[in-house]
Coordinates of C-alpha atoms in Angstrom, one line a residue:
M94 CA -16.8 -4.4 22.3
R95 CA -19.0 -3.3 18.6
W96 CA -16.4 -5.1 16.4
M97 CA -17.2 -8.8 18.3
S98 CA -20.6 -8.3 17.3
A99 CA -19.6 -7.4 13.6
A100 CA -17.3 -10.2 13.3
F101 CA -19.9 -12.6 14.4
A102 CA -22.8 -11.0 12.6
L103 CA -20.7 -11.4 9.4
A104 CA -19.2 -15.1 10.6
E105 CA -22.7 -16.5 11.1
N106 CA -23.7 -15.2 7.8
N107 CA -21.2 -17.0 5.8
V108 CA -18.9 -14.6 5.5
D109 CA -15.2 -15.5 6.3
V110 CA -13.4 -13.1 9.4
Y111 CA -10.0 -12.6 9.8
L112 CA -8.9 -10.3 13.1
V113 CA -6.1 -8.8 13.9
E114 CA -4.8 -7.7 17.2
K115 CA -1.1 -6.5 17.7
S116 CA -1.4 -7.9 21.7
T117 CA -1.2 -11.4 23.1
E118 CA -5.1 -11.7 23.3
L119 CA -8.1 -9.9 22.1
G120 CA -10.4 -8.1 24.0
G121 CA -8.4 -5.1 25.2
N122 CA -10.7 -3.1 27.5
L123 CA -12.6 -5.9 28.1
P124 CA -11.8 -6.9 31.8
R125 CA -12.5 -3.4 32.6
I126 CA -16.4 -3.2 32.1
G127 CA -19.1 -3.2 34.5
P128 CA -21.3 -4.2 36.0
D129 CA -20.4 -8.4 36.2
E130 CA -24.0 -8.9 33.7
L131 CA -22.7 -6.6 31.1
R132 CA -19.4 -7.9 31.2
S133 CA -19.9 -11.6 31.2
S134 CA -22.4 -11.3 28.2
L135 CA -19.4 -9.8 26.7
E136 CA -17.3 -13.0 27.4
K137 CA -19.4 -14.9 25.9
L138 CA -19.4 -13.1 23.0
M139 CA -16.0 -13.5 22.8
Q140 CA -16.1 -17.4 23.4
D141 CA -18.2 -17.4 19.9
V142 CA -15.7 -15.6 17.9
K143 CA -12.7 -17.6 19.3
N144 CA -14.8 -20.6 18.5
H145 CA -16.4 -19.1 15.0
P146 CA -15.3 -22.0 12.5
R147 CA -15.1 -18.6 9.8
I148 CA -13.3 -16.5 12.1
K149 CA -9.5 -16.8 12.1
I150 CA -7.7 -15.3 14.5
F151 CA -4.1 -13.2 14.3
C152 CA -3.0 -12.3 17.8
E153 CA 0.2 -10.9 18.5
T154 CA 0.4 -9.8 14.6
Q155 CA 0.0 -6.2 12.9
V156 CA -0.9 -4.6 9.4
V157 CA 1.8 -3.5 7.6
G158 CA 0.2 -3.0 4.1
N159 CA -3.0 -3.4 2.6
R160 CA -3.4 -2.5 -1.4
G161 CA -6.3 -3.9 -4.1
L162 CA -10.2 -1.9 -5.2
A163 CA -13.0 -2.2 -3.8
G164 CA -14.2 -5.8 -2.7
R165 CA -10.9 -7.2 -4.0
F166 CA -8.2 -6.1 -1.1
T167 CA -5.4 -8.0 -0.1
T168 CA -3.7 -6.9 2.9
D169 CA 0.1 -8.0 5.0
M170 CA 0.5 -8.5 8.4
R171 CA 3.7 -9.8 10.2
R172 CA 3.8 -11.9 13.6
N173 CA 5.7 -11.0 16.1
T174 CA 7.5 -13.8 15.6
G175 CA 8.5 -12.0 12.2
E176 CA 6.5 -14.4 10.3
K177 CA 4.7 -12.5 7.0
I178 CA 0.8 -13.5 6.3
S179 CA -1.2 -12.1 3.2
V180 CA -5.4 -12.5 3.4
D181 CA -7.6 -11.7 0.2
H182 CA -10.5 -9.7 1.3
G183 CA -14.0 -7.8 0.0
A184 CA -14.1 -5.3 3.1
A185 CA -12.2 -4.3 6.3
I186 CA -13.6 -3.2 9.6
L187 CA -11.0 -1.4 11.9
A188 CA -11.7 -1.2 15.2
I189 CA -8.0 0.0 16.4
G190 CA -8.9 -0.1 20.6
G191 CA -8.8 2.2 23.1
Q192 CA -7.1 3.7 26.5
A193 CA -8.9 5.7 28.9
Q194 CA -7.1 9.1 29.8
E195 CA -6.8 8.7 33.4
A196 CA -7.1 11.6 35.4
G197 CA -4.0 13.0 37.2
T198 CA -1.4 11.9 34.8
S199 CA 0.1 15.1 32.9
E200 CA -2.3 15.6 30.0
S201 CA -5.3 15.4 31.8
I202 CA -7.0 18.2 34.2
T203 CA -6.9 16.7 37.8
H204 CA -9.7 17.4 40.0
E205 CA -11.0 15.0 42.3
R206 CA -14.4 14.7 41.0
I207 CA -13.0 14.3 37.5
I208 CA -13.2 10.3 37.0
T209 CA -13.1 8.0 34.1
H210 CA -16.1 5.8 32.8
F211 CA -14.1 2.8 34.2
Q212 CA -14.2 4.5 38.0
L213 CA -17.5 5.4 37.4
S214 CA -18.7 2.2 36.6
H215 CA -16.6 0.8 39.5
R216 CA -17.9 3.0 42.0
L217 CA -21.6 2.0 40.8
D218 CA -21.2 -1.6 41.0
D219 CA -19.4 -1.5 44.5
S220 CA -21.8 1.1 46.4
G221 CA -24.9 -1.0 44.5
G222 CA -26.0 1.4 42.0
I223 CA -25.8 4.6 45.1
I224 CA -23.4 7.3 44.8
E225 CA -23.5 11.1 46.6
P226 CA -26.3 13.2 45.3
L227 CA -25.3 15.2 42.0
K228 CA -26.5 18.4 40.9
S229 CA -25.2 17.7 37.4
V230 CA -22.9 15.1 35.5
G231 CA -21.3 16.0 32.7
M232 CA -19.6 13.1 30.5
I233 CA -17.2 12.9 27.2
Q234 CA -17.7 9.7 25.5
C235 CA -15.7 8.7 22.3
S236 CA -15.7 6.0 20.3

């Protein structure tokens, strides 16, 4: 959720921010994040982003074009309704989102001891932070 911190920091420094989200709501994987304290602080940041006067949010919208030179860009967008919108801006931060590769799908290796980061987080949350003793742990973290 680095994009939220970046958007809020820019807005707090008097920079207009335009957030473009193709789904109906910002946040993507936010509901899956644990533990509760982390999710709670991210939800507060999300509310700060949504309520900031310098942040304009375009949900159900996709970028369809971009042109210009460094410091002077125009981005063309299209809402799901077909409405076209263009905004002028100096820079762009792209946060394309991500989806966990769920164990057991056709493209993944399946084994009872292979789990996603979200699954590990929930197991730790559910068990009070204690899980069976492990000899070693390997993690693949993409960002």
